XYZ file of C-alpha atoms in Angstrom:
155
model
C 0.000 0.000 0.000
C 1.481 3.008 -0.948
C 0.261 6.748 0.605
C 0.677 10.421 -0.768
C -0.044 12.978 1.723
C -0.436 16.720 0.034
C 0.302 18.821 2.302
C 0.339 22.966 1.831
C 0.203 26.153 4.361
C -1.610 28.678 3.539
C 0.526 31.628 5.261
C 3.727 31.990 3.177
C 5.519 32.800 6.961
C 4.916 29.095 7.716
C 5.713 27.169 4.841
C 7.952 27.229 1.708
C 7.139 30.137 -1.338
C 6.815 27.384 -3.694
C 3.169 27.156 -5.513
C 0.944 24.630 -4.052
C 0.322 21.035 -5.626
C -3.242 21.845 -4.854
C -5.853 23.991 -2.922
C -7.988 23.161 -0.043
C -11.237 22.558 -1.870
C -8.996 20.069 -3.707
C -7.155 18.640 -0.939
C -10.699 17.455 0.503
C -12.114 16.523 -2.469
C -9.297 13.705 -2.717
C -10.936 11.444 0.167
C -13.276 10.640 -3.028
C -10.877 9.955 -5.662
C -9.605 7.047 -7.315
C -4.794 7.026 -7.709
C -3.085 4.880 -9.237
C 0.259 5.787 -8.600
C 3.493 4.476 -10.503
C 6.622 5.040 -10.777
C 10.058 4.816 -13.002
C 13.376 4.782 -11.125
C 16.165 7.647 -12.218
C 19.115 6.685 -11.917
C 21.460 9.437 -10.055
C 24.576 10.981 -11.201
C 27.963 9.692 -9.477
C 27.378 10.218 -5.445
C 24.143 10.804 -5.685
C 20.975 9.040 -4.885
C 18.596 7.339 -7.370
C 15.393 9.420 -7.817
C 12.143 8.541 -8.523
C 9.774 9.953 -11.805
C 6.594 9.545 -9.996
C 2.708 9.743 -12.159
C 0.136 9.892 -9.910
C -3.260 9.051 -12.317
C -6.639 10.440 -10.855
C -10.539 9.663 -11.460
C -13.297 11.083 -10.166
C -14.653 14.344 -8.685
C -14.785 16.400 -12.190
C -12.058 18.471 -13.517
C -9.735 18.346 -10.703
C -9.812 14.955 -10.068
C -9.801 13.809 -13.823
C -6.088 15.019 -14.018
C -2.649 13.077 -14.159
C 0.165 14.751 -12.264
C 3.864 13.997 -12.466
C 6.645 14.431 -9.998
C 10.103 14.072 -9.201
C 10.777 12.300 -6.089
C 14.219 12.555 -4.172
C 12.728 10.610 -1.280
C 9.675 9.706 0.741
C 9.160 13.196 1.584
C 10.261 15.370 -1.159
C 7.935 15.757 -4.273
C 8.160 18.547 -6.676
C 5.891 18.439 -10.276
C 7.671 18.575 -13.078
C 5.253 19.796 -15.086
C 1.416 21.363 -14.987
C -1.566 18.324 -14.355
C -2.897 17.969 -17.620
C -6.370 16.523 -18.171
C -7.237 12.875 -18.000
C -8.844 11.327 -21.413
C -12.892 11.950 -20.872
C -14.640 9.861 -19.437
C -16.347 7.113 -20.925
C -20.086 5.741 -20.479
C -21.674 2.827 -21.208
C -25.609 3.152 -22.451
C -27.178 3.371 -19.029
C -25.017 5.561 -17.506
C -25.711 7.722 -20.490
C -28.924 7.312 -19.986
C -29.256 8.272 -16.028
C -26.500 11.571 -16.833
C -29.286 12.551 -19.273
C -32.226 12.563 -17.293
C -30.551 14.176 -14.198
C -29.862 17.116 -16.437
C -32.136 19.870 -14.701
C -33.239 19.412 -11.579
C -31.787 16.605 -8.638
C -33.249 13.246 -9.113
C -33.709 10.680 -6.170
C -32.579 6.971 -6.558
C -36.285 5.773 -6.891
C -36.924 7.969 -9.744
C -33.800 7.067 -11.148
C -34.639 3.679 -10.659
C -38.247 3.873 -12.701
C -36.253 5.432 -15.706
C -34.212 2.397 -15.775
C -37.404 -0.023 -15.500
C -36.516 -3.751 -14.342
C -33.417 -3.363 -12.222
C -32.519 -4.667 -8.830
C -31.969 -2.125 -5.904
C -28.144 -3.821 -6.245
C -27.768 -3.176 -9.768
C -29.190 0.223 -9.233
C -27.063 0.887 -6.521
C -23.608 -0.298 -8.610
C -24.808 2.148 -11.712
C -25.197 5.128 -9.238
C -21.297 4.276 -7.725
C -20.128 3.793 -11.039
C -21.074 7.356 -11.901
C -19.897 8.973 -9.092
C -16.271 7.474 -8.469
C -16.205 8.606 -12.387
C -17.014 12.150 -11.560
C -20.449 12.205 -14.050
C -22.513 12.514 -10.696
C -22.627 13.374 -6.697
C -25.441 13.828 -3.723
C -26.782 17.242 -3.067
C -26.119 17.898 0.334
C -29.452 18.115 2.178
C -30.812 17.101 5.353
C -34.059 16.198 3.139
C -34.669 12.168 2.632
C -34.290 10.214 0.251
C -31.326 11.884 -1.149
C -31.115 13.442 -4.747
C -28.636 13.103 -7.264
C -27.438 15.477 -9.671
C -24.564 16.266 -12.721
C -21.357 17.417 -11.899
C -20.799 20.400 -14.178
């Protein structure tokens, strides 16, 4: 198992000048994402230590999270991109995920009504389609106190 803690201060008096790998809105948003993280080792120059070319590819959450990010790594602690995130290929749907993004254009939808759309499918199918959608960014919960909840687009 392998963990990448971003980490940033938001007073330049506490923490390095540098420009932040990310903001707090994004920070959060990562407890939702999908990484896959790999790496290619770099050989070092005489005396010096190997160092790592690290590409850390994200899914989910819309435009931030649908980004792939690479880094230079001179140990466990020290990451610095090499270059700007650049967007992840779009994402892909299959016909009833297509389907559900279209009718939840407009107003928040809740899973029953999402459900009759769909016509014969099991609360666990149901259930696996609306997951699907949101670890790929399409979709997410408005945030309500109201019951059942309601799903909308992510725009």
């Amino acid at each position: 198992v392998t963990a990448l803690v971003l980490h940033h201060a938001k007073d330049l008096n506490l923490g390095s000048r540098k420009p932040r790998v990310a903001e707090s809105d994004q920070l959060a948003a990562t407890a939702s994402l999908n990484m896959v993280l790999r790496h290619q080792v770099l050989p070092g120059r005489q005396g010096e230590a190997d160092s790592r070319l690290v590409t850390l590819y994200c899914t989910g959450r819309g435009r931030f999270g649908n980004q792939t990010v690479t880094m230079r790594s001179r140990g466990p602690l020290d990451y610095a991109v090499t270059k700007p995130p650049v967007s992840s290929a779009p994402v892909v749907l299959n016909s009833d995920e297509q389907k559900v993004v279209e009718f939840l254009q407009g107003r928040p939808k809740t899973s029953g009504q999402i459900g009759t759309l769909m016509g014969e499918i099991s609360d666990e199918a149901l259930r696996s389609l609306l997951t699907r959608l949101r670890t790929k960014g399409a979709i997410r919960l408005v945030k309500s106190e109201k019951r059942p909840r309601r799903w909308r687009v992510v725009s």
